[in-house]
Each structure stands twice: as C-alpha cells, then as structure tokens.
Tab-separated table of N, CA and C in Angstrom:
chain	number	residue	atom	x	y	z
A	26	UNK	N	60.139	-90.587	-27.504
A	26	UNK	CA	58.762	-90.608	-27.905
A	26	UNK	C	58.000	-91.529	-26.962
A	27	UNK	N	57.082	-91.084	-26.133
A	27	UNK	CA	56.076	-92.098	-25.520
A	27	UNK	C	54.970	-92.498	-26.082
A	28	UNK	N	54.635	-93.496	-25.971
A	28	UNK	CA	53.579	-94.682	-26.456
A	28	UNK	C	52.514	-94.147	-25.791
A	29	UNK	N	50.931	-93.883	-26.118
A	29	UNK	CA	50.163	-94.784	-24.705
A	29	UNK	C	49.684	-95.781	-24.899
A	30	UNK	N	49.052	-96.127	-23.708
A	30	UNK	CA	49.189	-97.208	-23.477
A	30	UNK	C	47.819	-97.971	-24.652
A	31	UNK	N	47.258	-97.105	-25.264
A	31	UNK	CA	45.988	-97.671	-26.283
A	31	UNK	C	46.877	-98.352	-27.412
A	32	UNK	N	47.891	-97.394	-27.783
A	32	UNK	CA	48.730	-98.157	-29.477
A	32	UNK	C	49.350	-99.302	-28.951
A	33	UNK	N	49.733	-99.396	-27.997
A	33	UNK	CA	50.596	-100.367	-27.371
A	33	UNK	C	49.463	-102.039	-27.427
A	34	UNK	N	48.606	-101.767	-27.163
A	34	UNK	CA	47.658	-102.460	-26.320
A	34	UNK	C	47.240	-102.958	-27.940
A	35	UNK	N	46.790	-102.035	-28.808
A	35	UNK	CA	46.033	-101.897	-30.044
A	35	UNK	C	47.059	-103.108	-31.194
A	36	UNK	N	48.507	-102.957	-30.973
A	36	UNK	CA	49.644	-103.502	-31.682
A	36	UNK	C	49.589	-105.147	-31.015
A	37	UNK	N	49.016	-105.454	-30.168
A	37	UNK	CA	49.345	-106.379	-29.474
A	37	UNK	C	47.906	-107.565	-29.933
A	38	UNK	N	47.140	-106.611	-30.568
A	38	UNK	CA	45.620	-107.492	-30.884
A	38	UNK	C	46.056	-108.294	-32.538
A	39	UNK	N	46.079	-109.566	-32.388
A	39	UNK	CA	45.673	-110.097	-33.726
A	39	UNK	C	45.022	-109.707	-34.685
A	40	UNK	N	45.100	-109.807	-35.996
A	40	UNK	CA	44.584	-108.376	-36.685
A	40	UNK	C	44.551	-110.089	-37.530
A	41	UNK	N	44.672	-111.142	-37.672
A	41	UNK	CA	44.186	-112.833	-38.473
A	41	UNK	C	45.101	-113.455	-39.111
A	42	UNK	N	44.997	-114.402	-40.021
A	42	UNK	CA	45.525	-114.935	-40.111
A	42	UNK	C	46.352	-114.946	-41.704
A	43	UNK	N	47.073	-115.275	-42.142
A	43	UNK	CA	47.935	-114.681	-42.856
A	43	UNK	C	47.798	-115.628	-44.124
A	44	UNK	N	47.857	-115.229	-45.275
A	44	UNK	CA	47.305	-116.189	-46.767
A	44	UNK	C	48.313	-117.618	-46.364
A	45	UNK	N	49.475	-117.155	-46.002
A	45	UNK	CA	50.397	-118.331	-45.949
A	45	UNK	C	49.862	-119.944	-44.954
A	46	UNK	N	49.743	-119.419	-44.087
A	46	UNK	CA	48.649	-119.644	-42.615
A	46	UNK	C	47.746	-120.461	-43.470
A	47	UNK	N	46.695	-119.716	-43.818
A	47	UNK	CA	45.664	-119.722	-44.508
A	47	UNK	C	46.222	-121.411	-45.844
A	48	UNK	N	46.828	-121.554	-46.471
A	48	UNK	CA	47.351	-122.128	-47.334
A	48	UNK	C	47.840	-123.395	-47.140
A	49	UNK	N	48.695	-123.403	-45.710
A	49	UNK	CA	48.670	-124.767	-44.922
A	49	UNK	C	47.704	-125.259	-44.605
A	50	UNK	N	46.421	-124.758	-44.094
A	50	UNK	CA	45.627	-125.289	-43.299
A	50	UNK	C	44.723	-125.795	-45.000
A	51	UNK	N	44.654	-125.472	-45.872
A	51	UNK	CA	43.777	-125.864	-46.892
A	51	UNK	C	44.910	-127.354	-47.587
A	52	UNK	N	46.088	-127.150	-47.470
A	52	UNK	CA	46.978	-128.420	-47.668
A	52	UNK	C	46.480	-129.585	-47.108
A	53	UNK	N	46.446	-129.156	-45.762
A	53	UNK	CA	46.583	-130.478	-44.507
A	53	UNK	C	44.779	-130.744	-45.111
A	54	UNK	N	44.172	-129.876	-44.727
A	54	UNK	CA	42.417	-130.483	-45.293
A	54	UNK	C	42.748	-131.174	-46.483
A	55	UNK	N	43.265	-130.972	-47.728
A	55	UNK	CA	43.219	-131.782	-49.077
A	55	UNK	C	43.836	-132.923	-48.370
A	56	UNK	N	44.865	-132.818	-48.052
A	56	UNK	CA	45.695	-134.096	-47.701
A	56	UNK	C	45.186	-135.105	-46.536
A	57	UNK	N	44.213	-134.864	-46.221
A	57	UNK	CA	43.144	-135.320	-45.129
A	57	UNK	C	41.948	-135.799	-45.984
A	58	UNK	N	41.584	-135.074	-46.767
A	58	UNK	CA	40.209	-135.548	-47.661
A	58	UNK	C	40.526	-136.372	-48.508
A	59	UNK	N	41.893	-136.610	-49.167
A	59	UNK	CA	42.120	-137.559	-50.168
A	59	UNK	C	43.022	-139.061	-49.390
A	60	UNK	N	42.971	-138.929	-48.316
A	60	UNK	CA	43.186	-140.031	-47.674
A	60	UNK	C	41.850	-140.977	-46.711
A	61	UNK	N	41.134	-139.961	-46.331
A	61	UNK	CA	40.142	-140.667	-45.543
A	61	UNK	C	39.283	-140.958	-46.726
A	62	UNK	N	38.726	-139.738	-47.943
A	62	UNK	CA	37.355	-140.130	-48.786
A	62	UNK	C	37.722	-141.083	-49.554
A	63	UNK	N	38.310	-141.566	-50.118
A	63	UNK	CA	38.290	-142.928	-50.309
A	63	UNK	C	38.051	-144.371	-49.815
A	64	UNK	N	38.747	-144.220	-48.801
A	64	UNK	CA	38.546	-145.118	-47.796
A	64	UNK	C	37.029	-145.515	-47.445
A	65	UNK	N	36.541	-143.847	-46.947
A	65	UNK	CA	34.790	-144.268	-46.511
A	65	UNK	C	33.813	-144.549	-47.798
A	66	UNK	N	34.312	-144.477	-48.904
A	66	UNK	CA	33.888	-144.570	-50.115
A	66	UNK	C	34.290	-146.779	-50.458
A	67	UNK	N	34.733	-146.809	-49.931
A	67	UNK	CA	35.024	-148.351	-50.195
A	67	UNK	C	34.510	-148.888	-49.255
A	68	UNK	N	34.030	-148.539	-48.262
A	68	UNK	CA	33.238	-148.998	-47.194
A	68	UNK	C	31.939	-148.923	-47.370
A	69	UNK	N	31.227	-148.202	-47.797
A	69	UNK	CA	29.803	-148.050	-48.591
A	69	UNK	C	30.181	-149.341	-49.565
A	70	UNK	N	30.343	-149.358	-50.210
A	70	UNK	CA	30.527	-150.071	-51.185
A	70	UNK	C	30.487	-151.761	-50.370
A	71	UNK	N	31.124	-151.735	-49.297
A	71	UNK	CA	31.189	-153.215	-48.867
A	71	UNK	C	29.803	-153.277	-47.726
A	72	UNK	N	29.593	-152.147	-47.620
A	72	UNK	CA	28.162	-152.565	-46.551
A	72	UNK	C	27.016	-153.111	-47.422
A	73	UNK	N	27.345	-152.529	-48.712
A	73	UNK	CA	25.926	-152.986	-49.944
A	73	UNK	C	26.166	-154.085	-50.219
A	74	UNK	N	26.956	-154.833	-49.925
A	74	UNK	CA	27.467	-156.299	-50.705
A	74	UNK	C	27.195	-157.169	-49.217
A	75	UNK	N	27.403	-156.717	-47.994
A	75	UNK	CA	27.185	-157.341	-47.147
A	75	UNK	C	25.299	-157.849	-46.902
A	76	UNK	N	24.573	-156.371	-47.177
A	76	UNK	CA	23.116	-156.535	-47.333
A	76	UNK	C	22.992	-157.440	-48.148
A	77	UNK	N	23.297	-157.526	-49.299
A	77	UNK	CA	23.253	-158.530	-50.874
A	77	UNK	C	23.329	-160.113	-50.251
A	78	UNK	N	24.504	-159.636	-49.705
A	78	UNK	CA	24.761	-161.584	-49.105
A	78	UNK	C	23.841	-161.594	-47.809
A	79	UNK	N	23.417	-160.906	-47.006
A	79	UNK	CA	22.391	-161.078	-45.660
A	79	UNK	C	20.775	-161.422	-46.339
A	80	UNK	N	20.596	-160.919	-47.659
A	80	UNK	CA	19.022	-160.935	-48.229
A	80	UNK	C	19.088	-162.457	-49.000
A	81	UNK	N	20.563	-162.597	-49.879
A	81	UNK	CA	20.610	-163.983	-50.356
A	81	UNK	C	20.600	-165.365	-49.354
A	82	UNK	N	21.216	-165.090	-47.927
A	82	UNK	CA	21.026	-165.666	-46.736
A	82	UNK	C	19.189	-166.224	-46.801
A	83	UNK	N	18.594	-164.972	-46.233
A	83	UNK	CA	17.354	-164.982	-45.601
A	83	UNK	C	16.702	-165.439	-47.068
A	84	UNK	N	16.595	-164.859	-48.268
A	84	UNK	CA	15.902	-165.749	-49.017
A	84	UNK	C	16.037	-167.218	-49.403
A	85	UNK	N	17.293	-167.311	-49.036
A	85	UNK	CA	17.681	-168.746	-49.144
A	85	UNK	C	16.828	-170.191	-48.246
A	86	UNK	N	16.855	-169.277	-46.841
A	86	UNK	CA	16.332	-170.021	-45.544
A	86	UNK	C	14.490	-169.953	-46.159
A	87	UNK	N	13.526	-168.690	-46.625
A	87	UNK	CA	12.539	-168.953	-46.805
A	87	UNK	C	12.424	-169.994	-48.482
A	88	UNK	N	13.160	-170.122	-49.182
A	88	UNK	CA	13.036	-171.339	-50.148
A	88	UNK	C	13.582	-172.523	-49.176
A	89	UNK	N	13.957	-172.981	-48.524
A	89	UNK	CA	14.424	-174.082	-47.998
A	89	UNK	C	13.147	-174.745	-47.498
A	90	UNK	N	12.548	-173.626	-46.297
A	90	UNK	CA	11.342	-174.215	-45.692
A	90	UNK	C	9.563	-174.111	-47.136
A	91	UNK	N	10.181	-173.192	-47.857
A	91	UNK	CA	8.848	-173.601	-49.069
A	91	UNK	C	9.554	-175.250	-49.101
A	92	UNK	N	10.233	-175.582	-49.775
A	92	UNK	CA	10.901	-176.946	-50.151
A	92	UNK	C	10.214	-177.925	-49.014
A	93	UNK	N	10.046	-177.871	-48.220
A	93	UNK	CA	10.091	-178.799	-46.885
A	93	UNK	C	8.547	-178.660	-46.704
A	94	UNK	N	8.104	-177.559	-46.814
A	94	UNK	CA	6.359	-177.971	-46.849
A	94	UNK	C	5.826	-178.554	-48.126
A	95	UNK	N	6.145	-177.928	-49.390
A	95	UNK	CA	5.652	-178.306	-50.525
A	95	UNK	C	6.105	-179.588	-51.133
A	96	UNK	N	7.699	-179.810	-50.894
A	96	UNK	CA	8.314	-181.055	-51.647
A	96	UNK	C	9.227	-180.527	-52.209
A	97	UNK	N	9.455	-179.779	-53.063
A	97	UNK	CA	10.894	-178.886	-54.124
A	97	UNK	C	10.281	-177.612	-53.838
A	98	UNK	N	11.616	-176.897	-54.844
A	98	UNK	CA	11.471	-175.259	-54.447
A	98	UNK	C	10.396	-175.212	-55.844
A	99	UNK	N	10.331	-173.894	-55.315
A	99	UNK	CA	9.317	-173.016	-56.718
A	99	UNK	C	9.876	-173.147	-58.135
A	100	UNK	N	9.373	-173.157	-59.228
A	100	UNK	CA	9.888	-173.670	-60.493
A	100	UNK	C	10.402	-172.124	-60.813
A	101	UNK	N	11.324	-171.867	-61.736
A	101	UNK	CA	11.690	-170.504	-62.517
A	101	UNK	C	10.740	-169.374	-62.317
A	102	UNK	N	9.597	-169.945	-63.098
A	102	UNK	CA	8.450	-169.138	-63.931
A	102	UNK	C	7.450	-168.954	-62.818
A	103	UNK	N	7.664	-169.425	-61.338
A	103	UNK	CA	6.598	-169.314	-59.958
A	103	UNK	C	7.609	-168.126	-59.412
A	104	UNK	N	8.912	-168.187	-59.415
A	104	UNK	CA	10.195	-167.480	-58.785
A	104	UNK	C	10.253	-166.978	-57.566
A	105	UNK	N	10.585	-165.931	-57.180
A	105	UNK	CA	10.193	-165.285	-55.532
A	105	UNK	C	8.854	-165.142	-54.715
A	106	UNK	N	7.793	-164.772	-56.050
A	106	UNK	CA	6.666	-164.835	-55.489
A	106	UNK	C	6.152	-165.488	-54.689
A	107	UNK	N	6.578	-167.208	-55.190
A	107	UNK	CA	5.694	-168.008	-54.512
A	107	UNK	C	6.338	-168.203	-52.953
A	108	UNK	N	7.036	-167.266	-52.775
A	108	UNK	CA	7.317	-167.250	-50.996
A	108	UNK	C	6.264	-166.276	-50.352
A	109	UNK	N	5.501	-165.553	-50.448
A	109	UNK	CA	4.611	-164.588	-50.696
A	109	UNK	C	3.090	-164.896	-50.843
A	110	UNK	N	2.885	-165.738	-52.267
A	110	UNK	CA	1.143	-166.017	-52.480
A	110	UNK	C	1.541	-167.391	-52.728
A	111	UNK	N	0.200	-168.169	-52.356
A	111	UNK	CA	0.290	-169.672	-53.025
A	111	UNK	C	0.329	-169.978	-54.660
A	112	UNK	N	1.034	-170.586	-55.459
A	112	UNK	CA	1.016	-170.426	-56.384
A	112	UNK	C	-0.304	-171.605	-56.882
A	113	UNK	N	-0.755	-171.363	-58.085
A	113	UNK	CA	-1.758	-172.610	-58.434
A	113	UNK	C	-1.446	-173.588	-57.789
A	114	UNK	N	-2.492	-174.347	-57.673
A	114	UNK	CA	-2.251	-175.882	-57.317
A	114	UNK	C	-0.907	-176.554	-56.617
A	115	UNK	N	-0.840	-175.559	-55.578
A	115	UNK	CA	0.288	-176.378	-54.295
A	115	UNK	C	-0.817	-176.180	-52.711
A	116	UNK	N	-1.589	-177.457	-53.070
A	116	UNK	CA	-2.400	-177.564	-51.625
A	116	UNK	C	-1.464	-177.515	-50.371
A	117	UNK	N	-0.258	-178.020	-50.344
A	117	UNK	CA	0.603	-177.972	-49.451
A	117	UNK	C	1.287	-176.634	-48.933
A	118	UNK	N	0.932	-175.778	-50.055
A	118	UNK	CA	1.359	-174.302	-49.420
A	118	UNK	C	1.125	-173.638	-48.192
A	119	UNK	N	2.225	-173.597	-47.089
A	119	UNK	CA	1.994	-173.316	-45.773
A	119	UNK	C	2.462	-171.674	-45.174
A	120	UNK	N	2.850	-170.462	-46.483
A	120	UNK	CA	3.522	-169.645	-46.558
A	120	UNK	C	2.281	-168.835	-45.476
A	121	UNK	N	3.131	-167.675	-46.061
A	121	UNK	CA	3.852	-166.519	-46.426
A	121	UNK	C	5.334	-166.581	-45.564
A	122	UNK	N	6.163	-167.602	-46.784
A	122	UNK	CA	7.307	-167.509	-46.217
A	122	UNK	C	8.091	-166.406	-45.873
A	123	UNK	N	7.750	-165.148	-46.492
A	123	UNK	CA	8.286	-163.800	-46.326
A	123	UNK	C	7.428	-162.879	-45.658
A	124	UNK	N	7.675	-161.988	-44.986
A	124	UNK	CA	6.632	-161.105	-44.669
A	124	UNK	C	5.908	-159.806	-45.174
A	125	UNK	N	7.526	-159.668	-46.284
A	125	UNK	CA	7.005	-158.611	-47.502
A	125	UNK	C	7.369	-159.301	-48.682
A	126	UNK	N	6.901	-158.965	-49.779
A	126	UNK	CA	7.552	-159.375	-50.836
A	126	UNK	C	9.060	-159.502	-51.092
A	127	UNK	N	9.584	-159.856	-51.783
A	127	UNK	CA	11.039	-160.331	-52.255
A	127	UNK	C	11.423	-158.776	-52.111
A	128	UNK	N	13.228	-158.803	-51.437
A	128	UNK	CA	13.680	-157.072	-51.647
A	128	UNK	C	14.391	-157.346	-52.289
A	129	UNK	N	14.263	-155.911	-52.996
A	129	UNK	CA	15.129	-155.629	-54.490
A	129	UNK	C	16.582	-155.817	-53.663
A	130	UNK	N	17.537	-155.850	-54.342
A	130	UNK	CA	19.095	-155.708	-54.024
A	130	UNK	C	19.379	-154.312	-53.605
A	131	UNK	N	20.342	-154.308	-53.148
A	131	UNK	CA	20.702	-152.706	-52.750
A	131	UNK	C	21.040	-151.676	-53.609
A	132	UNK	N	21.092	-152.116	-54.631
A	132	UNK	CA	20.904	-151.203	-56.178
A	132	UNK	C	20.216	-151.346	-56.493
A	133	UNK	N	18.741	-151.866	-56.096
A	133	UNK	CA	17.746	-151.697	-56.565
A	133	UNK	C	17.042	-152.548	-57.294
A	134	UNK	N	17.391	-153.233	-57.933
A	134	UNK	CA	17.158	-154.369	-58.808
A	134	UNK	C	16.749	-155.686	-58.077
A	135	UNK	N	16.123	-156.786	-58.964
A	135	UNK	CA	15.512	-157.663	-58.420
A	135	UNK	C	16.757	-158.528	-58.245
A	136	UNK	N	16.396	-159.926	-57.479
A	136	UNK	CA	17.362	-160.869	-57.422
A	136	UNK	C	17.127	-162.119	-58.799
A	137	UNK	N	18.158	-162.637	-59.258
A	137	UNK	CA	18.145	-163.642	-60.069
A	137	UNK	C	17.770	-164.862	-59.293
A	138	UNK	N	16.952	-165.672	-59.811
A	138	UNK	CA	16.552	-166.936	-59.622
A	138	UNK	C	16.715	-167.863	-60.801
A	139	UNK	N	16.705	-169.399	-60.442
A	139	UNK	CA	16.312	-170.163	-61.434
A	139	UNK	C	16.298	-171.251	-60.897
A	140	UNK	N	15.100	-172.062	-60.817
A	140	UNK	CA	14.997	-174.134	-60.159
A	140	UNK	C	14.785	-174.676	-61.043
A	141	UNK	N	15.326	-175.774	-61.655
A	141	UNK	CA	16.259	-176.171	-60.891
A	141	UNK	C	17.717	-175.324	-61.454
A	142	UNK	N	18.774	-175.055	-60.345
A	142	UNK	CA	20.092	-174.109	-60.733
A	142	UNK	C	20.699	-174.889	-61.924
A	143	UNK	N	21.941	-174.366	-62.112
A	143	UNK	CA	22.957	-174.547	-62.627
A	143	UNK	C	23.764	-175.036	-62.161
A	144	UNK	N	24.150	-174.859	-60.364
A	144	UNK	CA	24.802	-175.102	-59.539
A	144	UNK	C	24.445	-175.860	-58.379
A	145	UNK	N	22.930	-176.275	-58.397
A	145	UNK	CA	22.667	-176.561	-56.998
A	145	UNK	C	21.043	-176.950	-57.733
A	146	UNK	N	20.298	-176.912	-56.500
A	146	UNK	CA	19.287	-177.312	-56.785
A	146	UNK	C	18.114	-175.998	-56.933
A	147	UNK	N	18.590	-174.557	-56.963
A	147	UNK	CA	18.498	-173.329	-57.385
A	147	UNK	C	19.457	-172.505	-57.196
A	148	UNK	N	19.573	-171.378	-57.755
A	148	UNK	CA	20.471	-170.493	-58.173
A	148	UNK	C	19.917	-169.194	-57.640
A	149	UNK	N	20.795	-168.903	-56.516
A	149	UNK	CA	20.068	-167.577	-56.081
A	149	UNK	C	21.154	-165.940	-56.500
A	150	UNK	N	21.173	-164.863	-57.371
A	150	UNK	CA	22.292	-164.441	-57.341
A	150	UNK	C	21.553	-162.601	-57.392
A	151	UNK	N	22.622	-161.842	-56.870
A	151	UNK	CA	22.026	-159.959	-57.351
A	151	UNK	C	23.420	-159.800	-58.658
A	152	UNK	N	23.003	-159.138	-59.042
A	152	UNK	CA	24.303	-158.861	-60.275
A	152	UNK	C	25.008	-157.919	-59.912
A	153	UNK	N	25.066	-157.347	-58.639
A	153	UNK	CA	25.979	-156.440	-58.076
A	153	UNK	C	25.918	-154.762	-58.635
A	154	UNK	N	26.974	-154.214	-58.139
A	154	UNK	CA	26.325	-152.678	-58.572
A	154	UNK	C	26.546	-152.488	-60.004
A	155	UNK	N	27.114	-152.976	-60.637
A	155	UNK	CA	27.136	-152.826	-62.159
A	155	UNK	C	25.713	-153.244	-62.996
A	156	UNK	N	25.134	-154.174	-62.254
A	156	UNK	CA	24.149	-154.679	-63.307
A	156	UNK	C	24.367	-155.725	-64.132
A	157	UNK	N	25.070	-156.175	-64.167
A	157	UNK	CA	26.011	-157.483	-65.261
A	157	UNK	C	25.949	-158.196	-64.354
A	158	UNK	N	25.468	-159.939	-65.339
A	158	UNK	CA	25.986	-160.653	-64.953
A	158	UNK	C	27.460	-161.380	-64.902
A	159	UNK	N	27.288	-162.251	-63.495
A	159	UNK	CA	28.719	-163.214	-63.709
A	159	UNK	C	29.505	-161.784	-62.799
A	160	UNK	N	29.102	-161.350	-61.836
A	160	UNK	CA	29.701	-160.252	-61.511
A	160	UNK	C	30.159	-160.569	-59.529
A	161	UNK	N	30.407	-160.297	-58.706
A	161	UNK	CA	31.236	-160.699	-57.509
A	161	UNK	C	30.031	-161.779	-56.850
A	162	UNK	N	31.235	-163.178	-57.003
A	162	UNK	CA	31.416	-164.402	-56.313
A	162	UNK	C	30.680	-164.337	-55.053
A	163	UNK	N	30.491	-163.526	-54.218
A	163	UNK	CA	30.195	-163.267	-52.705
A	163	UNK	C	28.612	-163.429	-52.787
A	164	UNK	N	28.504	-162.592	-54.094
A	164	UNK	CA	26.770	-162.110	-54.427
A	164	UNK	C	25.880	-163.267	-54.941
A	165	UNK	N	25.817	-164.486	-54.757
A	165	UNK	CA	25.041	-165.676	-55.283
A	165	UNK	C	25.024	-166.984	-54.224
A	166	UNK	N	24.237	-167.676	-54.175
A	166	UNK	CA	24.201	-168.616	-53.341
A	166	UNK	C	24.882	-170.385	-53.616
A	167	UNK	N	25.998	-170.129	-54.792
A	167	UNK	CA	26.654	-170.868	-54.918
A	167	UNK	C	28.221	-170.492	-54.615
C-alpha cells in the first residue's frame, strides 16, 4: 500500500495537547500559586506596617519641633491638628509643621495620640489592620 505524501505529512502535524498534558500543567500552576501567593500576601502586609512606622517617624519629628517653638507638645484635646493651624492662644506658634493635614494610617484610620503619654512625654500609636487596640509593638512611638 503506498502513502502520499499529504497523509504522511498530515500524521506528522500536532493535532494538541492531551487532558493528561493538560492536568500537569494545571498541578505545577496550583503548586506555584500556593507557594508564591502567600508569600506576596505577607509582604503587603509588611509594606503597610512599614508606612505606619515611616508616618509615626515623621509625625513624631513635626511634634518635636511644635515642642521647641511653643515649649511642650499639643495637649490631647489640641491633638494632630495643632501641627497644621495655630491652636488658641500659642503666640509662639511657628507651624504649619505639616504640609497636609495628619495621614490617616494605611487602613485608613486616624492615628492615636495623647500629651502628656503614658509612656513618654506623648503617645503616638495606629492600631494596626485590625483596628484594636494594644495591637503590633512596631506601630507606636514607644
């Protein structure tokens, strides 16, 4: 029986790929997605805590220099603002220690204050992504 040369040629073309084929390659992807997505998922997580501690930094440095023009930091009940507007009766107010208002935390939320602290001579803290206080050590300026 002779061939020509079209069936020959025709037998020789990939016709795809086979469920089995097909089945490994969806393995190795799961087994790829459940090793890396976690990982980049805990890394988000530590870049927001790094912002948290870079904003508790920088607000820290603009209460230092309110302190140093005025005499002490802002009382409780004056709080972030007064880095921002002069509060009543501080003739010594040399601000706008900030250039925007106070930023929320990276969840969104405001930062905790209180002068005089608990710990220091104010208490600067974000309550982290939960919202609770008393929540990661890293996140407060004590």
């Amino acid at each position: 029986m002779c061939r020509s040369p079209l069936s020959s040629l025709a037998s020789r073309i990939p016709r795809g790929f086979t469920l089995l084929e097909l089945l490994v390659v969806m393995v190795i992807l799961g087994l790829l997605a459940g090793y890396v997505g976690p990982k980049l998922f805990a890394q988000i997580g530590k870049s927001e805590a790094k912002v948290a501690r870079a904003q508790i930094d920088a607000l820290g440095k603009a209460l230092d220099q309110y302190r140093l023009d005025v005499g002490r930091y802002p009382s409780t009940a004056q709080g972030l603002a007064a880095l921002t507007q002069p509060p009543p009766g501080e003739p010594r107010w040399a601000g706008p220690y900030l250039t925007r208002g106070a930023p929320p935390d990276p969840w969104g939320r405001p930062y905790g204050y209180r002068a005089p602290g608990e710990h220091g001579d104010y208490d600067l803290w974000s309550n982290g992504p939960d919202g609770q206080s008393g929540g990661d050590a890293g996140l407060r300026n004590w």
